[in-house]
PDB file of C-alpha atoms in Angstrom:
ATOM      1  CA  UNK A   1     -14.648   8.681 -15.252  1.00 62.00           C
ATOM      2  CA  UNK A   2     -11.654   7.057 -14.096  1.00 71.00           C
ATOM      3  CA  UNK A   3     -11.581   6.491 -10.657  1.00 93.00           C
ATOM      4  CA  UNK A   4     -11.146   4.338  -7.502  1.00 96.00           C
ATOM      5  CA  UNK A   5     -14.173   2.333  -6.013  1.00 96.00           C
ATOM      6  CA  UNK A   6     -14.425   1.062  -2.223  1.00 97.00           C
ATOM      7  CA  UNK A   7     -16.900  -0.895  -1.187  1.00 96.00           C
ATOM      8  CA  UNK A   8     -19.336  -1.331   0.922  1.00 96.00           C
ATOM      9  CA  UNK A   9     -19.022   2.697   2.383  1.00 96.00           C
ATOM     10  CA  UNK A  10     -20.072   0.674   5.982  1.00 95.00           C
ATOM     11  CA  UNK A  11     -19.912  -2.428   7.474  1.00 94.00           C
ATOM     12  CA  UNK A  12     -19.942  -4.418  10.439  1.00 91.00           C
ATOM     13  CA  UNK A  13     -18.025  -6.601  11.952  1.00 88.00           C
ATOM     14  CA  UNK A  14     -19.315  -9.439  14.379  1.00 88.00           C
ATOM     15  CA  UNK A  15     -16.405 -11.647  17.013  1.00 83.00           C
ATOM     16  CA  UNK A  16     -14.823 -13.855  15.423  1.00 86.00           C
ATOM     17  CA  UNK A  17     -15.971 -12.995  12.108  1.00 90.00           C
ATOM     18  CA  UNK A  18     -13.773 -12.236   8.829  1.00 93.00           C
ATOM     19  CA  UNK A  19     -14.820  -9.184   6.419  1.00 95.00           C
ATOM     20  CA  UNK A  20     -13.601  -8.761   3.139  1.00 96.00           C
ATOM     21  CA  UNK A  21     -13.341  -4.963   2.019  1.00 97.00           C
ATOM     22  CA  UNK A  22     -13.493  -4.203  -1.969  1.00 98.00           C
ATOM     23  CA  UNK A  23     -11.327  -1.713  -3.895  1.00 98.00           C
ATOM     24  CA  UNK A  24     -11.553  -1.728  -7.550  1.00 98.00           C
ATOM     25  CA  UNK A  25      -9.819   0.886 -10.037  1.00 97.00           C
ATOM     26  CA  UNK A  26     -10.024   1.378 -13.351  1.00 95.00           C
ATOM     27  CA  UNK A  27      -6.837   4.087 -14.055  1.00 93.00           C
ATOM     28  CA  UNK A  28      -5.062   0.874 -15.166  1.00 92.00           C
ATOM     29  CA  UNK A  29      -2.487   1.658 -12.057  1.00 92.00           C
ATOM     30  CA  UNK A  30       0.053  -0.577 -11.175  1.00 91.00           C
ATOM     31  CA  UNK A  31       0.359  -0.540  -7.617  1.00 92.00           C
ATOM     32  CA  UNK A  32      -2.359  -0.804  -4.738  1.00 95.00           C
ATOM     33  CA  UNK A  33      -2.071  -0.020  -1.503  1.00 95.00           C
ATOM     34  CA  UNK A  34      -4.554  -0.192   1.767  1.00 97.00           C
ATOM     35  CA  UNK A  35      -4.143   1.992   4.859  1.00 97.00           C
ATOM     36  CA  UNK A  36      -6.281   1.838   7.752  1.00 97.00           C
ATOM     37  CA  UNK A  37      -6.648   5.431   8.973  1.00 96.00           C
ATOM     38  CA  UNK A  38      -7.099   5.854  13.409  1.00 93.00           C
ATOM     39  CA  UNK A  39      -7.970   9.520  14.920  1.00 83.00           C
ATOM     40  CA  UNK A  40      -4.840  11.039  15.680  1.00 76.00           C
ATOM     41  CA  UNK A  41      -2.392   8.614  14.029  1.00 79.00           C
ATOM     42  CA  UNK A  42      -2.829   9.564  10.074  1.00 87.00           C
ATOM     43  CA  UNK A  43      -2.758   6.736   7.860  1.00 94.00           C
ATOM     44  CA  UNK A  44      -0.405   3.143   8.524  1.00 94.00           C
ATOM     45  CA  UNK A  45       0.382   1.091   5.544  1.00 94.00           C
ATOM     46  CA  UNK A  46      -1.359  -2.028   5.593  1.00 96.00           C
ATOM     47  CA  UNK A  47      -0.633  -4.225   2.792  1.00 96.00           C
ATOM     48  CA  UNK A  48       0.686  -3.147  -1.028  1.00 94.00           C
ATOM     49  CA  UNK A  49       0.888  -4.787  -3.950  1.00 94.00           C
ATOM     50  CA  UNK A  50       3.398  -3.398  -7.269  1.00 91.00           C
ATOM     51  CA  UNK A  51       1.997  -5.969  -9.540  1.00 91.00           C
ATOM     52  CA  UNK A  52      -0.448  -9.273 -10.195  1.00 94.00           C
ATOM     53  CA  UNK A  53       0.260 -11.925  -7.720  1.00 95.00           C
ATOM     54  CA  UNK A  54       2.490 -10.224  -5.541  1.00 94.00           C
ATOM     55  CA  UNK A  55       1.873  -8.261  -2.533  1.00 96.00           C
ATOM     56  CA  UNK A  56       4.372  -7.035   0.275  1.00 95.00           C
ATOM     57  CA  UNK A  57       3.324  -6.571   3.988  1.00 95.00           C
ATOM     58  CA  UNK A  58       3.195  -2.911   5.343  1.00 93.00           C
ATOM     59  CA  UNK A  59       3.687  -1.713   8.608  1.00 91.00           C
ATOM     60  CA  UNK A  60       0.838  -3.186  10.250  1.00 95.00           C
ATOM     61  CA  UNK A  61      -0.142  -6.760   8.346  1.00 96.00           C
ATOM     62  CA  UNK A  62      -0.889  -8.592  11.152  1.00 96.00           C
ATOM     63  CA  UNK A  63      -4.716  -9.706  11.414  1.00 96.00           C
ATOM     64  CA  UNK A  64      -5.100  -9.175   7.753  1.00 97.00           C
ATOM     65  CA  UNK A  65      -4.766 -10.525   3.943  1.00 97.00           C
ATOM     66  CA  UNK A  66      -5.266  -9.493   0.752  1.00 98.00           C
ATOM     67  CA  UNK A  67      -4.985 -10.945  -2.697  1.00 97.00           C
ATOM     68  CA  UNK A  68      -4.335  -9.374  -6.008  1.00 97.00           C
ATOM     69  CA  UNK A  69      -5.390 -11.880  -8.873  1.00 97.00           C
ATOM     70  CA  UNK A  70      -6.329  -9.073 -11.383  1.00 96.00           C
ATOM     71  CA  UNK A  71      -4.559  -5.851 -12.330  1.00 96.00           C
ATOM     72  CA  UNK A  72      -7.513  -3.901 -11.246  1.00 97.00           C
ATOM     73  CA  UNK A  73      -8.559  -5.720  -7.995  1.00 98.00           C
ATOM     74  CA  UNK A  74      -7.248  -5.881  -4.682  1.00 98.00           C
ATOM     75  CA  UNK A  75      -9.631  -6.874  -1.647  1.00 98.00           C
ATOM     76  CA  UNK A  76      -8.209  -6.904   2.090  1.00 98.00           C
ATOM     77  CA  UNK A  77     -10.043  -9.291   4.385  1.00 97.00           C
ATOM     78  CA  UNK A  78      -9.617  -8.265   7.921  1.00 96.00           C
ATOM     79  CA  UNK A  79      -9.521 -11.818  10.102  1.00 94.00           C
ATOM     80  CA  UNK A  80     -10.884 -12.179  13.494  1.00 89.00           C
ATOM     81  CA  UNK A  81      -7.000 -12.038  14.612  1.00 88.00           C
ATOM     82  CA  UNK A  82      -7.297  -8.160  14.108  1.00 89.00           C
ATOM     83  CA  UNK A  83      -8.278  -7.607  17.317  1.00 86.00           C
ATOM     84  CA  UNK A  84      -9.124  -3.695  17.243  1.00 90.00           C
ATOM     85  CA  UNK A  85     -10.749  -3.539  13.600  1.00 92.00           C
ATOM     86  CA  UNK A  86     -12.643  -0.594  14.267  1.00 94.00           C
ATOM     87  CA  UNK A  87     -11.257   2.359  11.656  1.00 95.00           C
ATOM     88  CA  UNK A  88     -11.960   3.750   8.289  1.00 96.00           C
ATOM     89  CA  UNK A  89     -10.192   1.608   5.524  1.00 98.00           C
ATOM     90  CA  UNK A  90      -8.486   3.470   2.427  1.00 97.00           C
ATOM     91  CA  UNK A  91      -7.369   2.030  -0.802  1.00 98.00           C
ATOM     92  CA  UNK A  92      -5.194   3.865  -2.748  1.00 95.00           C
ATOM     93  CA  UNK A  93      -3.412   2.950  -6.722  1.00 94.00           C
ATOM     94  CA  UNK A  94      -0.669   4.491  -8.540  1.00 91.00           C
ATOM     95  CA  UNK A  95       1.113   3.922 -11.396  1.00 86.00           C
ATOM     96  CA  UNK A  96       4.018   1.951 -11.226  1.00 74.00           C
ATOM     97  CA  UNK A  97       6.821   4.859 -12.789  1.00 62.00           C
ATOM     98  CA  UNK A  98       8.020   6.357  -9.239  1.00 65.00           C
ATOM     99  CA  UNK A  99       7.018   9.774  -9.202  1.00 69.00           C
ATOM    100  CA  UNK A 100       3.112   9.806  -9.859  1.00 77.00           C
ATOM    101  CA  UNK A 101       1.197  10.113  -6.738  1.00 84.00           C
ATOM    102  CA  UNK A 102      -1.406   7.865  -4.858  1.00 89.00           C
ATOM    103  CA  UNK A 103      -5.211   8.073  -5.844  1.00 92.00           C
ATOM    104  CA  UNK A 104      -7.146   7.554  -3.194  1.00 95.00           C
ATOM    105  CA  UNK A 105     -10.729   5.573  -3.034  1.00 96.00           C
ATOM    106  CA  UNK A 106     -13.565   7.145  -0.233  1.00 96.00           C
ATOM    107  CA  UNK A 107     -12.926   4.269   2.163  1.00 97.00           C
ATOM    108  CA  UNK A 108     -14.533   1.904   4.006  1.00 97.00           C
ATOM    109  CA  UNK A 109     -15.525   2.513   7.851  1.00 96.00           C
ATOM    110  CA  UNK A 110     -15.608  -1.019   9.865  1.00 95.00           C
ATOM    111  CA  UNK A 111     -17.500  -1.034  12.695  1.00 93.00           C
ATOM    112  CA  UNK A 112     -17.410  -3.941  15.990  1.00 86.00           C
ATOM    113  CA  UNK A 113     -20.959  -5.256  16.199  1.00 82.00           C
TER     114      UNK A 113
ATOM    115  CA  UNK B   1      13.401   7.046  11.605  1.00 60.00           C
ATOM    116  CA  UNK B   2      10.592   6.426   9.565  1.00 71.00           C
ATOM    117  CA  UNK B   3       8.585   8.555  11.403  1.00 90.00           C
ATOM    118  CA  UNK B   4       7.131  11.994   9.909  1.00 95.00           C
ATOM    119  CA  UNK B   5       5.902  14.611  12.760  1.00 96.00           C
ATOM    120  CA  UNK B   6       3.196  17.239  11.886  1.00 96.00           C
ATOM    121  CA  UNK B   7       2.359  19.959  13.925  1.00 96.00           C
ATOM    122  CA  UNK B   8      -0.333  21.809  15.063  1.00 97.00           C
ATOM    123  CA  UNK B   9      -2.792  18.998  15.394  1.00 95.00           C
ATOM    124  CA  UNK B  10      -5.628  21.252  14.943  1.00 97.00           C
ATOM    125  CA  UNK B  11      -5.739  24.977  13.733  1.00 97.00           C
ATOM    126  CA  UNK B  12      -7.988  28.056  13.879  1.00 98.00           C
ATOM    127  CA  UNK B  13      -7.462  30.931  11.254  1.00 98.00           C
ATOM    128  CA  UNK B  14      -9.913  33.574  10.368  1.00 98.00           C
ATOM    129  CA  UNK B  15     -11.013  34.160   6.831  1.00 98.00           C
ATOM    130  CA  UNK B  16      -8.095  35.805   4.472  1.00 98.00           C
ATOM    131  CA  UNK B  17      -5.465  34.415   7.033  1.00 98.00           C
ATOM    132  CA  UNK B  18      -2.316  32.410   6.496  1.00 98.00           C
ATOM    133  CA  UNK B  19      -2.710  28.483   7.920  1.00 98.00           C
ATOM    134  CA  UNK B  20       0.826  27.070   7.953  1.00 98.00           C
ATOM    135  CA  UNK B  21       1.066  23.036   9.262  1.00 98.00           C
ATOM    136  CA  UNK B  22       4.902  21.821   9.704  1.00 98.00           C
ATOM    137  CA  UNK B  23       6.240  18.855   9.320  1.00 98.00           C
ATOM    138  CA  UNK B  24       9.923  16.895  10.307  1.00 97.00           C
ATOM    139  CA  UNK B  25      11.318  13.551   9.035  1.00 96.00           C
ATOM    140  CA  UNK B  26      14.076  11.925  10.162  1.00 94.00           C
ATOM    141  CA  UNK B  27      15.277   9.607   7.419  1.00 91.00           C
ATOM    142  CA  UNK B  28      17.251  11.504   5.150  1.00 91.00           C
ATOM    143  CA  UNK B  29      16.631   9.139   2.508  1.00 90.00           C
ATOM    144  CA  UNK B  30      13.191  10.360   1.427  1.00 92.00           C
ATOM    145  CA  UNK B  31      12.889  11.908  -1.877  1.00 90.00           C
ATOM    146  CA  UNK B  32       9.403  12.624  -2.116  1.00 92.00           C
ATOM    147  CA  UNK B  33       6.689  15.029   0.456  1.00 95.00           C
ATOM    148  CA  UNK B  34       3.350  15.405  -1.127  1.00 95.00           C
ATOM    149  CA  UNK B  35       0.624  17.014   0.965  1.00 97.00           C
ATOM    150  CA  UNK B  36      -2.885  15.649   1.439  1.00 97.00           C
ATOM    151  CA  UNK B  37      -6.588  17.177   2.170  1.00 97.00           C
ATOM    152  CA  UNK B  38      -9.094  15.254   3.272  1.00 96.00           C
ATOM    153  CA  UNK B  39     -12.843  15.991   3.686  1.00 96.00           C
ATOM    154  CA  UNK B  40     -14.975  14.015   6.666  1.00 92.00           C
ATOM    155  CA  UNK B  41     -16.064  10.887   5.008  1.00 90.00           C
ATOM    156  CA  UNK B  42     -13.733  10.689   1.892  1.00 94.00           C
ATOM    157  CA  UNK B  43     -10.513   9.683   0.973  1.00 95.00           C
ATOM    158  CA  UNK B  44      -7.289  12.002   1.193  1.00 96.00           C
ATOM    159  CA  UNK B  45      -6.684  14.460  -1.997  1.00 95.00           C
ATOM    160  CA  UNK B  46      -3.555  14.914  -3.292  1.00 94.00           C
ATOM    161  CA  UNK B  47      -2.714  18.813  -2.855  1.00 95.00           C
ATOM    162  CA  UNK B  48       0.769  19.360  -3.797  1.00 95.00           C
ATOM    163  CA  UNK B  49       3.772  17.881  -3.909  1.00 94.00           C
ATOM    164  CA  UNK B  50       7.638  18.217  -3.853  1.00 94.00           C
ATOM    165  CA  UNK B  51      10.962  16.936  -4.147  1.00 91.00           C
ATOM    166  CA  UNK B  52      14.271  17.214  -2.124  1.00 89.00           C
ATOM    167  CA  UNK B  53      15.719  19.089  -5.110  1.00 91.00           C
ATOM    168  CA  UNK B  54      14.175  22.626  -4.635  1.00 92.00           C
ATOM    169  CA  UNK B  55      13.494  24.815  -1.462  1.00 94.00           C
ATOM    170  CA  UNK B  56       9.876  26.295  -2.365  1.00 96.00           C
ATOM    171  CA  UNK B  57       7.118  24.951  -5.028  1.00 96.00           C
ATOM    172  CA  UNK B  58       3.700  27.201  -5.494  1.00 96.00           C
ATOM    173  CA  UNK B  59       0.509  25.984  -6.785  1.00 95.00           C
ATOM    174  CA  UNK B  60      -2.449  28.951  -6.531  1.00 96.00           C
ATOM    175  CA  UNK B  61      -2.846  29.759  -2.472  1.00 97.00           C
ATOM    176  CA  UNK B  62      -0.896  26.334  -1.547  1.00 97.00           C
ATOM    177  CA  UNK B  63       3.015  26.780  -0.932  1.00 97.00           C
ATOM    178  CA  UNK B  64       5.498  23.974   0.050  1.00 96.00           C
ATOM    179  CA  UNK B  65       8.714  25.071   1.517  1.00 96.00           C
ATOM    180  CA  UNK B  66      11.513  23.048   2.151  1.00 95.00           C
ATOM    181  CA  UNK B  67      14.279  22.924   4.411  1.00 95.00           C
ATOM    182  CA  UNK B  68      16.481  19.861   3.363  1.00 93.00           C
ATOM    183  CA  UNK B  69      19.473  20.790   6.138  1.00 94.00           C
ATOM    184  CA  UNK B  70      16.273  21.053   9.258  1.00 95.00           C
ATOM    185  CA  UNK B  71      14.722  18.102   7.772  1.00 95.00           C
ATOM    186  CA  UNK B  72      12.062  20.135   7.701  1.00 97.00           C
ATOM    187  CA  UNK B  73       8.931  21.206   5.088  1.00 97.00           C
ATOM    188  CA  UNK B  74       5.728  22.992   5.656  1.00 98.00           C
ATOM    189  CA  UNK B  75       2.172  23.947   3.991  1.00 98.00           C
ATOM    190  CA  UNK B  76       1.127  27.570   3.924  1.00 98.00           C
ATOM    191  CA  UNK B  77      -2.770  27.973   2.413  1.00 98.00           C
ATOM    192  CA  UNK B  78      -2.495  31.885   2.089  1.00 98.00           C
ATOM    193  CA  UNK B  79      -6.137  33.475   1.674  1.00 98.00           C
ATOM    194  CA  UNK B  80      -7.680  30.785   3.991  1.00 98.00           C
ATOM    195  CA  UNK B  81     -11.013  30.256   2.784  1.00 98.00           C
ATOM    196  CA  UNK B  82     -13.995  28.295   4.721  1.00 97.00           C
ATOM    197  CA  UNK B  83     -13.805  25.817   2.217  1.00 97.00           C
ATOM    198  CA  UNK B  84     -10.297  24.520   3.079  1.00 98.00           C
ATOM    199  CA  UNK B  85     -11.818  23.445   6.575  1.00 98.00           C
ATOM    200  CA  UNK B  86     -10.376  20.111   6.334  1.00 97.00           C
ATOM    201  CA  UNK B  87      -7.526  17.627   7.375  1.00 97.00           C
ATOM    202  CA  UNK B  88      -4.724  17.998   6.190  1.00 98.00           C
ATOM    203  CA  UNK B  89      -1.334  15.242   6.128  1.00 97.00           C
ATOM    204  CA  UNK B  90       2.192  15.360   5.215  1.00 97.00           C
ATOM    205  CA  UNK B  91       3.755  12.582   4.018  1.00 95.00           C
ATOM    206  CA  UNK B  92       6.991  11.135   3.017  1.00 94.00           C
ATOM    207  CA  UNK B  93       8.473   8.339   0.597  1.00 91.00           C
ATOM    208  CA  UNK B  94      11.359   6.948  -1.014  1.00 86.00           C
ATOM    209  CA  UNK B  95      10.070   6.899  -4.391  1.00 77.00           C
ATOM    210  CA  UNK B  96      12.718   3.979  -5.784  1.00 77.00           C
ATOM    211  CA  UNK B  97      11.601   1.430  -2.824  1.00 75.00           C
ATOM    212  CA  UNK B  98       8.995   0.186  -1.131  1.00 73.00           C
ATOM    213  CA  UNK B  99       6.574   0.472  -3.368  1.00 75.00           C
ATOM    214  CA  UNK B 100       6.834   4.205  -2.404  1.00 80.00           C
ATOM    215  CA  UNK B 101       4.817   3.461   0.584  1.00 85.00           C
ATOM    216  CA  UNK B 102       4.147   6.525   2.038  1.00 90.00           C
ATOM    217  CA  UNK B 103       4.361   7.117   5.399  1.00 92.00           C
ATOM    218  CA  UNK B 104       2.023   9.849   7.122  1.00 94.00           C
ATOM    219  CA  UNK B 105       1.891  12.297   9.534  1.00 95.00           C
ATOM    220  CA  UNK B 106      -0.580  12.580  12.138  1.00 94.00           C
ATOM    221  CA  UNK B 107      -2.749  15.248  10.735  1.00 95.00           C
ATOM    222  CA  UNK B 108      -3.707  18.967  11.091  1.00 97.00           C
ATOM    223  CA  UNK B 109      -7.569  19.512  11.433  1.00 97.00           C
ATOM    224  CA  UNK B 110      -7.673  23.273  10.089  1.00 98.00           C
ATOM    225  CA  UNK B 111     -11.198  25.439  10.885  1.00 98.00           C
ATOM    226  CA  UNK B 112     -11.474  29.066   8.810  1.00 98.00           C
ATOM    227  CA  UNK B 113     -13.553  30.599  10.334  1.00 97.00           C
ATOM    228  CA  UNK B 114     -15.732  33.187   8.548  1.00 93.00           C
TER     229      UNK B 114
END
C-alpha cells in the first residue's frame, strides 16, 4: 500500500542536542511538506520542498533544516536553536499538479528530556 | 491576512445531530479550502474539499458551504455519529504558489455524544 511513513512515532530530545525526524513516501509525490502541530494553534508550515534539491522555508524555519536528496525522502532535523521543540511533527506529500491534496504521515511527537 | 479563523474550538452534539465548525480567511486570493479530521495520535485526513467557484459541495453526511462575498465557508457533519469524535481543521491555499502551502485553522475538537 502506498503510503506515507514517519519515523520514529517518539523521541526525545536532550539540551543542546539535534534530532533528525524521518518521512519517507512511496506515492511518487512531488512535493513534501513538514508542519509541526501545537494545542490550540493547528498546524504551521515548517519547511517544503516542490522538487529534488530544493526546499523553501515556511512560516516557522527557524531552529530547523531539512534536506531532500531523493524524490521520496525528506528528513527535518530540529537543531538545539529550536528552543521550544516540544510538539507532534507531521509530514505531508502531494503531487506536484495544483489541485491534488496533501497526504499526511502519523507524525512524530518530540519530547524535552 | 494569511490567517484562517475557525470557530467553535470545541463542540458537543448528541447522536443524529448537526455539528457545523466555521471558518473566515482574509486573503481573497485563496483558491482552495479542504477540510481535515484528525484522530488522537495520527495524522490529519483529508475530508472534503472545495473551490472558490461554487457555493455548496456534498460528499455523504459532510457538506461544505461557501460564502465567497463573507469570506466565509463552513463544515456541517449531518447525522453526527460517535465515530466522528475527532479534530477537525479548515484550511486554505493558493494552489498556483507556494507550493500550495496550506495554512490552518486552529481546530474544532467535536464530542457526539451517544
Amino acid at each position: 500500500d502506498g503510503g506515507i511513513t514517519q519515523s520514529p512515532k517518539y523521541l526525545f530530545r536532550k539540551e543542546g542536542q539535534n534530532v533528525t525526524l524521518s518521512c519517507e513516501q512511496n506515492l511518487n509525490h512531488d512535493a513534501m511538506y513538514w508542519y509541526r502541530q501545537d494545542p490550540g494553534q493547528g498546524l504551521r508550515l515548517i519547511y517544503y520542498s516542490q522538487i529534488v534539491n530544493d526546499f523553501q522555508k515556511g512560516d516557522i524555519a527557524e531552529g530547523y533544516s531539512v534536506s531532500r536528496e531523493k524524490k521520496e525522502s525528506f528528513p527535518l532535523t530540529v537543531t538545539s536553536a529550536q528552543k521550544n521543540p516540544t510538539a507532534f511533527y507531521l509530514c505531508a506529500s502531494k503531487r506536484e499538479v495544483s489541485n491534488q491534496p496533501q497526504h499526511f504521515g502519523d507524525g512524530t511527537r518530540l519530547s524535552i528530556l | 491576512q494569511q490567517q484562517v479563523k475557525q470557530s467553535p474550538q470545541s463542540l458537543i452534539v448528541q447522536k443524529g445531530g448537526i455539528s457545523i465548525i466555521n471558518c473566515a480567511y482574509e486573503n481573497t486570493a485563496f483558491d482552495y479550502f479542504p477540510w481535515y479530521q484528525q484522530f488522537p495520535g495520527k495524522g490529519p485526513a483529508l475530508l472534503i474539499a472545495i473551490r472558490p467557484d461554487v457555493s455548496e459541495k456534498k460528499e455523504g453526511r459532510f457538506t461544505i458551504s461557501f460564502n465567497k462575498s463573507a469570506k466565509q465557508f463552513s463544515l456541517h457533519i449531518m447525522d453526527s455519529q460517535p465515530g466522528d469524535s475527532a479534530t477537525y481543521f479548515c484550511a486554505a491555499s493558493r494552489l498556483y504558489n507556494q507550493g500550495g502551502k496550506l495554512i490552518f485553522g486552529q481546530g474544532t475538537e467535536l464530542s457526539v455524544k451517544p
